[in-house]
Coordinates of C-alpha atoms and ligand atoms in Angstrom, one line a residue:
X1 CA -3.4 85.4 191.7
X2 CA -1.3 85.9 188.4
X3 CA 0.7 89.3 187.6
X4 CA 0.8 91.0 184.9
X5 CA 3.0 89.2 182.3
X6 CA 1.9 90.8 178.8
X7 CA 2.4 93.8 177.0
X8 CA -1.2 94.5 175.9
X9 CA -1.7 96.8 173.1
X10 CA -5.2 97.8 171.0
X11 CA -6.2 99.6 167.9
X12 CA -9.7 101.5 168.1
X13 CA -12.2 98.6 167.3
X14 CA -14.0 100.0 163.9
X15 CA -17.2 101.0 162.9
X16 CA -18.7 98.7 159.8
X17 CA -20.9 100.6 158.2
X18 CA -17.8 101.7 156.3
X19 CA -15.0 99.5 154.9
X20 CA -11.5 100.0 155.9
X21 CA -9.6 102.9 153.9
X22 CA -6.3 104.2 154.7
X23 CA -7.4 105.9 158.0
X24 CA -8.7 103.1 159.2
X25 CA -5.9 100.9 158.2
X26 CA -2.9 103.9 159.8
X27 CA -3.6 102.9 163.3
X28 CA -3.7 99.3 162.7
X29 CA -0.3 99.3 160.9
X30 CA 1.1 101.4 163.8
X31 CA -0.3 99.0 166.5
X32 CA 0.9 96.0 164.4
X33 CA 5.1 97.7 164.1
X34 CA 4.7 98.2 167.9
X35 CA 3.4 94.5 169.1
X36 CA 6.1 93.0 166.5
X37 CA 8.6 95.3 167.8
X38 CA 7.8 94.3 171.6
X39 CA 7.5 90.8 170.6
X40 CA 11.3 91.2 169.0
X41 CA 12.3 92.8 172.4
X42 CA 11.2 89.5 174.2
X43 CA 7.9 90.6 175.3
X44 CA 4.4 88.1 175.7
X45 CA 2.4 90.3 173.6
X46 CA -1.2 90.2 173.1
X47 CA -2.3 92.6 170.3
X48 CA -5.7 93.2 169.8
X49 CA -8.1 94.7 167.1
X50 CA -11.9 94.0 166.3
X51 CA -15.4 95.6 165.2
X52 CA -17.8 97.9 166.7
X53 CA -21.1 96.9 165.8
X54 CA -23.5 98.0 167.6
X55 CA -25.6 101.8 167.8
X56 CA -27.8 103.6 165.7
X57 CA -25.6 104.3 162.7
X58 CA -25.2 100.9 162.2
X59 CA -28.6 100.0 162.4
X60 CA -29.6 102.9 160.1
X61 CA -27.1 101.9 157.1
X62 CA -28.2 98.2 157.4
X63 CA -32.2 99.7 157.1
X64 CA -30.6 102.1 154.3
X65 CA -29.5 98.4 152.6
X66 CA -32.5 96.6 153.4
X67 CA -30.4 94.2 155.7
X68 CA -31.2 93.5 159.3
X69 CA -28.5 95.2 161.7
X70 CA -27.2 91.6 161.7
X71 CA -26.8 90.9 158.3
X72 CA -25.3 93.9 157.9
X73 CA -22.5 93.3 159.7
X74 CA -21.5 89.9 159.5
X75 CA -21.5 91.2 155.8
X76 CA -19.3 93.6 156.2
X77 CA -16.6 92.3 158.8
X78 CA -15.0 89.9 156.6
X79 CA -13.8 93.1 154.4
X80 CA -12.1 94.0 157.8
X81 CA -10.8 90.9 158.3
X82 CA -9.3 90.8 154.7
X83 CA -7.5 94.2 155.1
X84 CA -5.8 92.3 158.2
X85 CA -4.4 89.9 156.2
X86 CA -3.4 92.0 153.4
X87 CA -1.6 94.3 155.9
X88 CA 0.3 91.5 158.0
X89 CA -1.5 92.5 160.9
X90 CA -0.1 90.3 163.2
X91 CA -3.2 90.7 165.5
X92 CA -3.5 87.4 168.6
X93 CA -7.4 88.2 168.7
X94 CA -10.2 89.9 166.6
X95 CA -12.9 91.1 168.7
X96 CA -16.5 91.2 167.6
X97 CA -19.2 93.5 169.7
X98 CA -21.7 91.2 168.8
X99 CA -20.1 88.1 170.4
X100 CA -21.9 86.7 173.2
X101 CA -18.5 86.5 175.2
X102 CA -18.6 90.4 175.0
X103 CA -22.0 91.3 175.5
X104 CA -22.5 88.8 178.7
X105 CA -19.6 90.7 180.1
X106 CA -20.5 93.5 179.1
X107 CA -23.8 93.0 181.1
X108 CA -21.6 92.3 183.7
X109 CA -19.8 95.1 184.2
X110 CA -22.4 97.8 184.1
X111 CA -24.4 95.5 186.2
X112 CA -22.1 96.2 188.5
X113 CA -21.9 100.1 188.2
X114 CA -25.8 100.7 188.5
X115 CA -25.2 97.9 192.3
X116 CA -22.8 100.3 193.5
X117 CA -25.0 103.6 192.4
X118 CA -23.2 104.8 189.5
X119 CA -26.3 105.1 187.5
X120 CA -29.3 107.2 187.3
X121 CA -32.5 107.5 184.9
X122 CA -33.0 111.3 183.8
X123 CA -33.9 113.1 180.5
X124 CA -31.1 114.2 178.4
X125 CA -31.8 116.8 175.7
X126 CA -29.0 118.3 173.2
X127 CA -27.5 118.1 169.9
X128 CA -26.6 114.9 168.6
X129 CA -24.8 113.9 166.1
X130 CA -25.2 110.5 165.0
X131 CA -21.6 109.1 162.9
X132 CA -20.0 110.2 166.6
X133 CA -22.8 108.4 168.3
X134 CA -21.9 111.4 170.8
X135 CA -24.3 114.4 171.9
X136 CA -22.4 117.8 171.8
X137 CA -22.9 121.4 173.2
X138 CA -24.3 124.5 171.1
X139 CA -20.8 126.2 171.8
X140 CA -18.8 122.8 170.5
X141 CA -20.7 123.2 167.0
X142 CA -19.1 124.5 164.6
X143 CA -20.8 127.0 161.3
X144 CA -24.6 126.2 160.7
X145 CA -24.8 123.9 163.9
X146 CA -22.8 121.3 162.0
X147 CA -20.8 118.0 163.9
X148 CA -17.3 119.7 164.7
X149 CA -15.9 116.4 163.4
X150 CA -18.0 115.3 160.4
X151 CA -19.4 118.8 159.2
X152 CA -22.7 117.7 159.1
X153 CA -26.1 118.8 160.3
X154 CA -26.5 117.1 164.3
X155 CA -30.1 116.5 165.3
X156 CA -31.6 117.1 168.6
X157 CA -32.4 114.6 170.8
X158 CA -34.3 114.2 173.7
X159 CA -34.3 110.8 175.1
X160 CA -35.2 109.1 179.2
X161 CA -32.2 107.2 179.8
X162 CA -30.3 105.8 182.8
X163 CA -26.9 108.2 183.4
X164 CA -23.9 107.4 184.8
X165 CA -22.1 109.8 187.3
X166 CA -19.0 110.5 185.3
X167 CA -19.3 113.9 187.4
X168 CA -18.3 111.9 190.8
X169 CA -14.8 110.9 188.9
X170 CA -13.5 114.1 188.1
X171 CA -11.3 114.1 191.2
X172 CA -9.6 110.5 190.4
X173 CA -9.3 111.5 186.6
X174 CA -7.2 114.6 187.7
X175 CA -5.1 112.6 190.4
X176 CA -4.8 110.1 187.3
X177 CA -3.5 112.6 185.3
X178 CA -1.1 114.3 187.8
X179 CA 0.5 111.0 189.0
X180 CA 0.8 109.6 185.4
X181 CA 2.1 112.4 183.1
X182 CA 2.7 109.4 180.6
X183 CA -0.9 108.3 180.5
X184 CA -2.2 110.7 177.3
X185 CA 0.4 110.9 174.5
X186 CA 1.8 113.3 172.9
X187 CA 1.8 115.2 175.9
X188 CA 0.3 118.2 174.8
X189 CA -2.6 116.2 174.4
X190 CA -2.9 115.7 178.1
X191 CA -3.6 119.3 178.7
X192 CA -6.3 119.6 176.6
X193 CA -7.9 116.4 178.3
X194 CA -7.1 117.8 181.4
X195 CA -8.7 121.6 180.6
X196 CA -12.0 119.4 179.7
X197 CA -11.8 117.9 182.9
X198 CA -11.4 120.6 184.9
X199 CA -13.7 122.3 183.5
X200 CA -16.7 120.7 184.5
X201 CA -17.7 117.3 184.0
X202 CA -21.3 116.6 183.1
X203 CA -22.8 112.9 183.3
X204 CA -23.3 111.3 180.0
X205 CA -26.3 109.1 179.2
X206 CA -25.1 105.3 179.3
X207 CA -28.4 103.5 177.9
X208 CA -30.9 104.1 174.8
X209 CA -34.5 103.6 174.3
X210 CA -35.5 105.0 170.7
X211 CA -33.7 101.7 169.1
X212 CA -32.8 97.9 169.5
X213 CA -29.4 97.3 168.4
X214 CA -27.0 97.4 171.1
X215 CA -26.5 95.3 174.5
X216 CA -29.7 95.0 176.1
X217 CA -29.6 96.8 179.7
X218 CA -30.3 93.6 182.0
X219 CA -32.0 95.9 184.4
X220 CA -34.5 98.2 182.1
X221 CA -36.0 96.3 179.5
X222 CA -36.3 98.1 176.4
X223 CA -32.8 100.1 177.0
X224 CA -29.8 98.9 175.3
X225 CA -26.2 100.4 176.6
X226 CA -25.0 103.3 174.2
X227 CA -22.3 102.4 172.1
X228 CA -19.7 103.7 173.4
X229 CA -19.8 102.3 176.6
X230 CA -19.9 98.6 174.6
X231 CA -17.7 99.3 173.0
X232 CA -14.9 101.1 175.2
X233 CA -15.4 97.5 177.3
X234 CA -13.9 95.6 174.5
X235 CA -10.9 96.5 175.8
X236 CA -11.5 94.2 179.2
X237 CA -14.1 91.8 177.8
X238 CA -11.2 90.4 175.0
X239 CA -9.0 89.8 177.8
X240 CA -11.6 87.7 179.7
X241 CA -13.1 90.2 182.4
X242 CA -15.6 88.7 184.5
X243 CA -14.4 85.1 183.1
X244 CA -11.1 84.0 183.9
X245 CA -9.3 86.2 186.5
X246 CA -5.6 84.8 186.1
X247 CA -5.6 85.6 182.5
X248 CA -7.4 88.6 182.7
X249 CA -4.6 89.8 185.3
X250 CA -2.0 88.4 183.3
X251 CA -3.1 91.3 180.4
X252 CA -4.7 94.0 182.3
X253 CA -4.1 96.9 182.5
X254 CA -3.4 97.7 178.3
X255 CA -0.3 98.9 178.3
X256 CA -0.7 101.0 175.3
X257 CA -4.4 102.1 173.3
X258 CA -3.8 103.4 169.9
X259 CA -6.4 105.8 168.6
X260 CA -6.6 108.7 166.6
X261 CA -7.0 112.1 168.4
X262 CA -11.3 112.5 167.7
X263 CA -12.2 109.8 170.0
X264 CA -9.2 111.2 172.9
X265 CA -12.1 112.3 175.1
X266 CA -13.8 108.5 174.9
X267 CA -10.4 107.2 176.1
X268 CA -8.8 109.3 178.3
X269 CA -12.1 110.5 180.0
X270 CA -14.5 108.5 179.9
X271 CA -12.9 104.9 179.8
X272 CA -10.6 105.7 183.2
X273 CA -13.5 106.7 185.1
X274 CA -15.8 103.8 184.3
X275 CA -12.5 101.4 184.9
X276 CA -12.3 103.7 188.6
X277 CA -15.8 102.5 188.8
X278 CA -15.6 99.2 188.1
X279 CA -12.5 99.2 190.2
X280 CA -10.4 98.3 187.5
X281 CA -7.2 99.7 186.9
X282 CA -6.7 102.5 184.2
X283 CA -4.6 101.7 181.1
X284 CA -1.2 103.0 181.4
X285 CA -1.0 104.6 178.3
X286 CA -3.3 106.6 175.7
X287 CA -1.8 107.5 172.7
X288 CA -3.5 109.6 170.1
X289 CA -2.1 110.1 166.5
X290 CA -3.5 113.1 164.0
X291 CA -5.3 112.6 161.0
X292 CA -4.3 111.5 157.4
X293 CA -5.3 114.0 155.2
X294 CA -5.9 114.2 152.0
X295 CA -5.3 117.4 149.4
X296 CA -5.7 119.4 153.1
X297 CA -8.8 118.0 154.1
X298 CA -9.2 114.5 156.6
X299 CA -9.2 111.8 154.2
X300 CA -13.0 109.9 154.2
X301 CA -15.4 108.6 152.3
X302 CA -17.9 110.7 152.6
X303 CA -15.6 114.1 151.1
X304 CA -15.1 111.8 148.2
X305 CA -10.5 111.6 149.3
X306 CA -11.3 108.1 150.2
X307 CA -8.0 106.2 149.3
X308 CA -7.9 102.2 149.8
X309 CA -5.5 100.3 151.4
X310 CA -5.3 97.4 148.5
X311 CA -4.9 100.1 145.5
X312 CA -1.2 101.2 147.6
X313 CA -0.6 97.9 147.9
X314 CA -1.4 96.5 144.6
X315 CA 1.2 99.4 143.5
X316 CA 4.1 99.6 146.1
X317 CA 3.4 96.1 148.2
X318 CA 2.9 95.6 151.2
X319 CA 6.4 96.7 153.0
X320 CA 6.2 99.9 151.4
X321 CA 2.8 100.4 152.5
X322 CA 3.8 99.9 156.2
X323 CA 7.1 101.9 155.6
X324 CA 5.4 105.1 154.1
X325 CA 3.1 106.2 156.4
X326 CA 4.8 105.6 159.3
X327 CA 8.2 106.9 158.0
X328 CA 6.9 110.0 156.5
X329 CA 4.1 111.4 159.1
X330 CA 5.1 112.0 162.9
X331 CA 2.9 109.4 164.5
X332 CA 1.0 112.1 166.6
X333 CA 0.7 115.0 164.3
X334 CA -1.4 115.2 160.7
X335 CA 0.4 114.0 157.8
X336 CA -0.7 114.6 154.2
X337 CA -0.8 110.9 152.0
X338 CA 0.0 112.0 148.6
X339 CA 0.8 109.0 145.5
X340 CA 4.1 111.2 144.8
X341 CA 5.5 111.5 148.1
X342 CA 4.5 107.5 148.7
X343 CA 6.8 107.0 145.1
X344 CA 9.7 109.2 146.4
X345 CA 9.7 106.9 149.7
X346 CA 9.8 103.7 147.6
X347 CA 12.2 105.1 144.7
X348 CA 14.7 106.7 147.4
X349 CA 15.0 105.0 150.6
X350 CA 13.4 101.4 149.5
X351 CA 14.7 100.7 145.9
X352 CA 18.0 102.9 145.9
X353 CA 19.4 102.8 149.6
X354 CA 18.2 99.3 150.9
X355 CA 17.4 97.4 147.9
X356 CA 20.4 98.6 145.7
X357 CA 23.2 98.0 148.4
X358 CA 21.4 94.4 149.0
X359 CA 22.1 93.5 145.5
X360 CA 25.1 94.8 145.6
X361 CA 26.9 93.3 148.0
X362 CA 24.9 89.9 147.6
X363 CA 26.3 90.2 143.9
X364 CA 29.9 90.8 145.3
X365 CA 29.7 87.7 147.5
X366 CA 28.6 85.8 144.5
X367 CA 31.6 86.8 141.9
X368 CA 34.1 87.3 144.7
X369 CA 33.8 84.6 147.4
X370 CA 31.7 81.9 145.3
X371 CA 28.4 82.8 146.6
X372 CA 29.7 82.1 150.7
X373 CA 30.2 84.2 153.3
X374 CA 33.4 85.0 153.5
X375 CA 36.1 84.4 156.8
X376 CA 36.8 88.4 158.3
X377 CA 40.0 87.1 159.4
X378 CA 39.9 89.0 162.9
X379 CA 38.1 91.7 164.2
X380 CA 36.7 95.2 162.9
X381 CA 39.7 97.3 161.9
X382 CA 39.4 101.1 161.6
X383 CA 38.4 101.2 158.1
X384 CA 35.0 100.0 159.6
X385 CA 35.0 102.7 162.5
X386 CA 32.6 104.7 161.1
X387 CA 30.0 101.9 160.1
X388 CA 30.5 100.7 163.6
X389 CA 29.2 103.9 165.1
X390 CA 26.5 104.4 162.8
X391 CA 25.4 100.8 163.3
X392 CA 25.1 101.5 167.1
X393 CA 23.0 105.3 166.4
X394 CA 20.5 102.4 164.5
X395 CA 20.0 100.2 167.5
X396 CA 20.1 103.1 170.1
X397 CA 17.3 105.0 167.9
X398 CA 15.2 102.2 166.9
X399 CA 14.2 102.3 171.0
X400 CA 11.9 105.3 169.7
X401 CA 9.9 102.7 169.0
X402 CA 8.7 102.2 172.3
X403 CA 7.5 105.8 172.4
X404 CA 5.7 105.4 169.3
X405 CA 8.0 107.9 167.4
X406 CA 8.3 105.4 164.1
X407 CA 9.5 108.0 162.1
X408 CA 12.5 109.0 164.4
X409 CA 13.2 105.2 164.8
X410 CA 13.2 105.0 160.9
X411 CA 15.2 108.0 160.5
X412 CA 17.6 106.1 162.7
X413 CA 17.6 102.7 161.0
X414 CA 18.3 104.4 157.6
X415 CA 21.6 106.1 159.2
X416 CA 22.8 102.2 159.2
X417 CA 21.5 101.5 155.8
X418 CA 23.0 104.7 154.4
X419 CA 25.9 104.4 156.1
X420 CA 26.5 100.2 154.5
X421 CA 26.4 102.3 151.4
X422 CA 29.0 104.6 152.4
X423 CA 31.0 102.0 153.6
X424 CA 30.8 99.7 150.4
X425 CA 31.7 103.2 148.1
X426 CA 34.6 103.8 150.7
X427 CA 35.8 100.5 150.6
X428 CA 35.4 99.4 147.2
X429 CA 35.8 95.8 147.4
X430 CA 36.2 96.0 143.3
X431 CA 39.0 97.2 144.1
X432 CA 40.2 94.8 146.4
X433 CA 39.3 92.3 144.7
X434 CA 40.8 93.7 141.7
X435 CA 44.2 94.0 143.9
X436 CA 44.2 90.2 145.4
X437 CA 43.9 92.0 149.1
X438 CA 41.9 88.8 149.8
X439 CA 41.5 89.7 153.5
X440 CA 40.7 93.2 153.4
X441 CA 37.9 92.3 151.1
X442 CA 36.9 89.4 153.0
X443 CA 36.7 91.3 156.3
X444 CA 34.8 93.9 154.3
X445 CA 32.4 91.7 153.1
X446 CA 31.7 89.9 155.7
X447 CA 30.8 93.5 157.5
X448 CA 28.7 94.1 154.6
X449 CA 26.7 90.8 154.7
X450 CA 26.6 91.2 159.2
X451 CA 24.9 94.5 158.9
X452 CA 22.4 93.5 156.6
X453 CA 21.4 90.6 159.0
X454 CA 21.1 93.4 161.6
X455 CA 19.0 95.4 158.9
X456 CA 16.5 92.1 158.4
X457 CA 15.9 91.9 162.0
X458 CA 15.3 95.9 162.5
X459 CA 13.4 96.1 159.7
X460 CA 11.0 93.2 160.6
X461 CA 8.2 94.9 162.2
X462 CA 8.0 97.6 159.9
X463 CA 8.3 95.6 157.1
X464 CA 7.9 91.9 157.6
X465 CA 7.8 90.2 154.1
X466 CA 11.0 92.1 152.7
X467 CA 12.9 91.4 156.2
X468 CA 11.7 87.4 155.6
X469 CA 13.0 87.5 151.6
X470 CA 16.3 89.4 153.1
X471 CA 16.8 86.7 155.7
X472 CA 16.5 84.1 153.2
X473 CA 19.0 85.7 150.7
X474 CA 21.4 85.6 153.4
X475 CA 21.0 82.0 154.0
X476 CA 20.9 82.0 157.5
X477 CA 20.3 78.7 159.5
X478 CA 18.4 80.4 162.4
X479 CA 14.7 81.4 161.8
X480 CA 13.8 85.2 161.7
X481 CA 11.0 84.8 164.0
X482 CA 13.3 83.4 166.9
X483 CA 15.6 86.3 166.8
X484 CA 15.2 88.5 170.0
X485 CA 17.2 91.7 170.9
X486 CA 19.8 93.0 171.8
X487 CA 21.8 90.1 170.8
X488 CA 20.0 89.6 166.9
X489 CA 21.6 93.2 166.3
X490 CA 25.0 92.6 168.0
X491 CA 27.5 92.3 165.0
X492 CA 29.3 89.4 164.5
X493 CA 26.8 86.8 164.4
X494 CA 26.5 85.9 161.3
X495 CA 27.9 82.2 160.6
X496 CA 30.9 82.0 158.1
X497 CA 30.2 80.3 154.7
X498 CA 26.6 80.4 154.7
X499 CA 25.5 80.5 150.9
X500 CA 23.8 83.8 150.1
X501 CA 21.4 83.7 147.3
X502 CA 21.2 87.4 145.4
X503 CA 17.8 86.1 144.4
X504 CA 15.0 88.7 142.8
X505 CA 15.2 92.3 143.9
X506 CA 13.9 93.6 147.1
X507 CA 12.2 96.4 145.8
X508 CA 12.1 96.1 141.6
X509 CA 11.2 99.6 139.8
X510 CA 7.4 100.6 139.7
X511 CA 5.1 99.7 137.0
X512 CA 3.8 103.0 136.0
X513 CA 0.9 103.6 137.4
Ligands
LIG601 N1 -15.9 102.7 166.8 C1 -15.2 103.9 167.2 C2 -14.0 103.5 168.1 C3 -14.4 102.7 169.3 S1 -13.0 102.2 170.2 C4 -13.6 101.6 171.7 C5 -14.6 104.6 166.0 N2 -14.5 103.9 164.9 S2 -14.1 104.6 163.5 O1 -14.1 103.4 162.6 O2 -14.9 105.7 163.1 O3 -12.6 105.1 163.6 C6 -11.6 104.3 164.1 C7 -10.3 104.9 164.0 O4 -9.9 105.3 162.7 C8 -10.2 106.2 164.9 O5 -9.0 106.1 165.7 C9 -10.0 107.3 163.8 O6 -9.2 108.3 164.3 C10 -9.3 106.6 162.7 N3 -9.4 107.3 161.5 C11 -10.5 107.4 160.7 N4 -10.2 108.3 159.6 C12 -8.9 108.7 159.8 C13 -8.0 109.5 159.0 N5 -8.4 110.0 157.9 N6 -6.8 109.5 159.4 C14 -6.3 108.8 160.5 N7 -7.1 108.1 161.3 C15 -8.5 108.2 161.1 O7 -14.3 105.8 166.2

């Protein structure tokens, strides 16, 4: 039987009655910096994203457009699909509830639950509110008997469906949770999973019977599975559950889910104990981010703050895009977007500190050492002390990554790409030039040019195109994509003579907007 060989990460697959705005498009970014980031470590990566398409929101907005369920969606996915490729989400698989690969297994699985006894029929009354596709009770609603998370009205449903006994997992949820204090990130997240644990489990209804769209139930005609147990199974069904054992135990279990902190309780709850069930293993980690907000309020459509990924883009590009939110929010807490904070990221760190010392030096090499790289003549001396030890804080606090603190890991990088800056001011190879201290200013030019190779590779999964355009300047031989840590970031590695090309600017002034 195969092991495990893959780091396996997800994004939340997404609802389509809606197209993708910035909200949607956070955790998909943050996913995407983490599997290009593992995949730079070395790592087999399989990252994956898709669509959730099933349940009775769905079905109602393709009625409120005079579309079958069906038409519905495979009309709106490809705006999904397009804010992939905009992004440079570098995803290996895009995974569609309506597939027939996911709803045979997904057929599978619960078959199994209801053979072993996990499932019972009952009636299930309670408030319900439909855009969580989630029932609630009295005490979690919030004013006029409003949807704590959408603030509007729930309705109360009574339905016959079959349940499944969450109830009889509570003790391998909290044995889950003690043994794995890693399992729900930030931690302070885990005690609030924990508190609704022990505080009494209830079953929750895993089939519906008022509607049609959804997996049909293979053992109660008439009952399709409620959403969120389809779509939770993505997770095992992309990875070939139920089809092809080695590569399904090649992947499983995820190593990392991202999602944003209102659908914790689907993941962390709910999703161990049907894996427990279905004696699968839990996924090792669960991490929750907080909410973009908009002028104080969670950005959406419906409050009228809904922002678009391809209006940012069409501004500030793509890199800056990726940089922003993850450089400016704690991935974890809320973060306000605002267009002025997004302009003070691109002006400040992107055009003045990156982009500026980039032209600068590339210029220097041009004028001073006929566009080549030139010889350092020997090793680092102590004029480049200090660089040295900023350069090894950037590749020590770039391993934040791994615990999904981007901006920390950002915060770290920039020390290196302030610190070239420093150096080049300190050094002032004008100077040298001016002086004819040929090696002096070779060795400090050939610094400048190393650490901005180590810059291109750090920078790649945050910012892909402007790492490839930097690579190229630099006239490398070696391909980006091949370059692997910890060696790509060791300094020294950068070939002697290679023709650098100054090229356009990284990050040219904004257009007014
Ligand atoms: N379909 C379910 C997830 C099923 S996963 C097995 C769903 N979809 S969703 O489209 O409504 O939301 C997907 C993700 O987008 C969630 O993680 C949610 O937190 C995130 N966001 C939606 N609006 C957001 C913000 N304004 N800010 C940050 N993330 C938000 O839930």
């Amino acid at each position: 039987m195969a092991t495990k060989d893959t780091f396996y990460v997800t994004t939340p697959i997404y609802y389509v009655n809606d197209v993708p705005h910035i909200g949607h498009a956070y955790t998909t970014v943050a996913a995407d910096v983490l599997a290009r980031w593992r995949r730079l470590n070395g790592d087999r990566v399989f990252f994956l994203t898709g669509t959730d398409e099933h349940g009775q929101n769905i079905a109602r907005t393709a009625a409120e457009r005079q579309m079958t369920p069906q038409q519905h969606v495979d009309d709106i996915v490809p705006r999904w699909r397009e804010m992939l490729g905009l992004l440079r989400i570098s995803n290996d698989d895009f995974i569609r509830t309506t597939e027939p690969r996911h709803e045979r297994r997904v057929q599978e699985f619960m078959q199994r639950l209801y053979d072993q006894g996990d499932l019972y029929t009952a009636t299930y009354a309670g408030p319900y509110c439909v855009r969580c596709e989630a029932y609630y009770t009295e005490d979690e609603l919030v004013e006029d008997r409003l949807c704590p998370i959408h603030r509007r009205p729930v309705e109360d449903l009574e339905q016959e469906n079959w349940f499944f006994r969450l109830s009889r997992y509570a003790p391998d949820l909290l044995k889950l949770y003690d043994e794995h204090p890693d399992f729900v990130q930030p931690s302070g997240r885990l005690n609030e999973v924990r508190s609704f644990v022990e505080a009494g489990l209830q079953d929750i209804s895993a089939t519906r019977s008022a509607f049609e769209w959804g997996v049909p139930c293979p053992w109660e005609p008439g009952h399709v599975f409620y959403v969120w147990f389809d779509a939770l199974l993505n997770y095992v069904t992309a990875v070939d559950f139920g089809a092809d054992d080695e590569a399904f135990a090649r992947r499983w279990p995820a190593d990392v889910h991202l999602i944003g902190k209102d659908i914790l309780r689907f993941h962390a709850v709910y999703w161990p104990a049907m894996l427990i069930a279905g004696g699968l293993q839990p996924p090792r980690r669960v991490f929750a981010h907080g909410f973009l907000l908009v002028g104080g309020e969670k950005m959406s459509k419906s409050n009228a703050t809904g922002i678009y990924p391809a209006d940012l883009v069409a501004h500030f590009g793509v890199d800056c895009y990726r940089y922003y939110f993850l450089r400016e929010i704690s991935f974890g807490q809320d973060g306000t977007f605002s267009w002025e904070s997004m302009e003070a990221r691109y002006t400040t760190d992107l055009a003045n500190d990156l982009g500026n010392v980039v032209n600068r030096v590339l210029n220097m090499v041009g004028s001073y050492c006929d566009g080549r790289v030139p010889d350092p003549g020997g090793p680092p001396g102590p004029a480049e002390a200090a660089l040295a030890g900023d350069h090894a804080a950037a590749v020590e606090g770039m391993r934040a990554m791994d615990g999904l603190d981007f901006k920390r890991a950002l915060e770290a990088l920039w020390t290196l790409v302030s610190g070239l800056n420093r150096y080049v001011e300190a050094r002032a190879p004008w100077s040298l030039h001016k002086r004819g201290a040929t090696g002096d200013l070779g060795r400090c030019l050939y610094t400048c040019v190393d650490m901005l190779r180590v810059i291109a590779v750090l920078i790649s999964p945050v910012m892909p195109d402007a790492a490839g355009a930097l690579w190229a300047k630099l006239g490398l031989p070696e391909v980006l994509g091949d370059q692997r840590l910890p060696a790509a970031a060791e300094p020294g590695a950068t070939p002697v003579g290679a023709r650098v090309d100054k090229g356009a600017l990284l990050f040219p002034r904004l257009e007014e907007a």
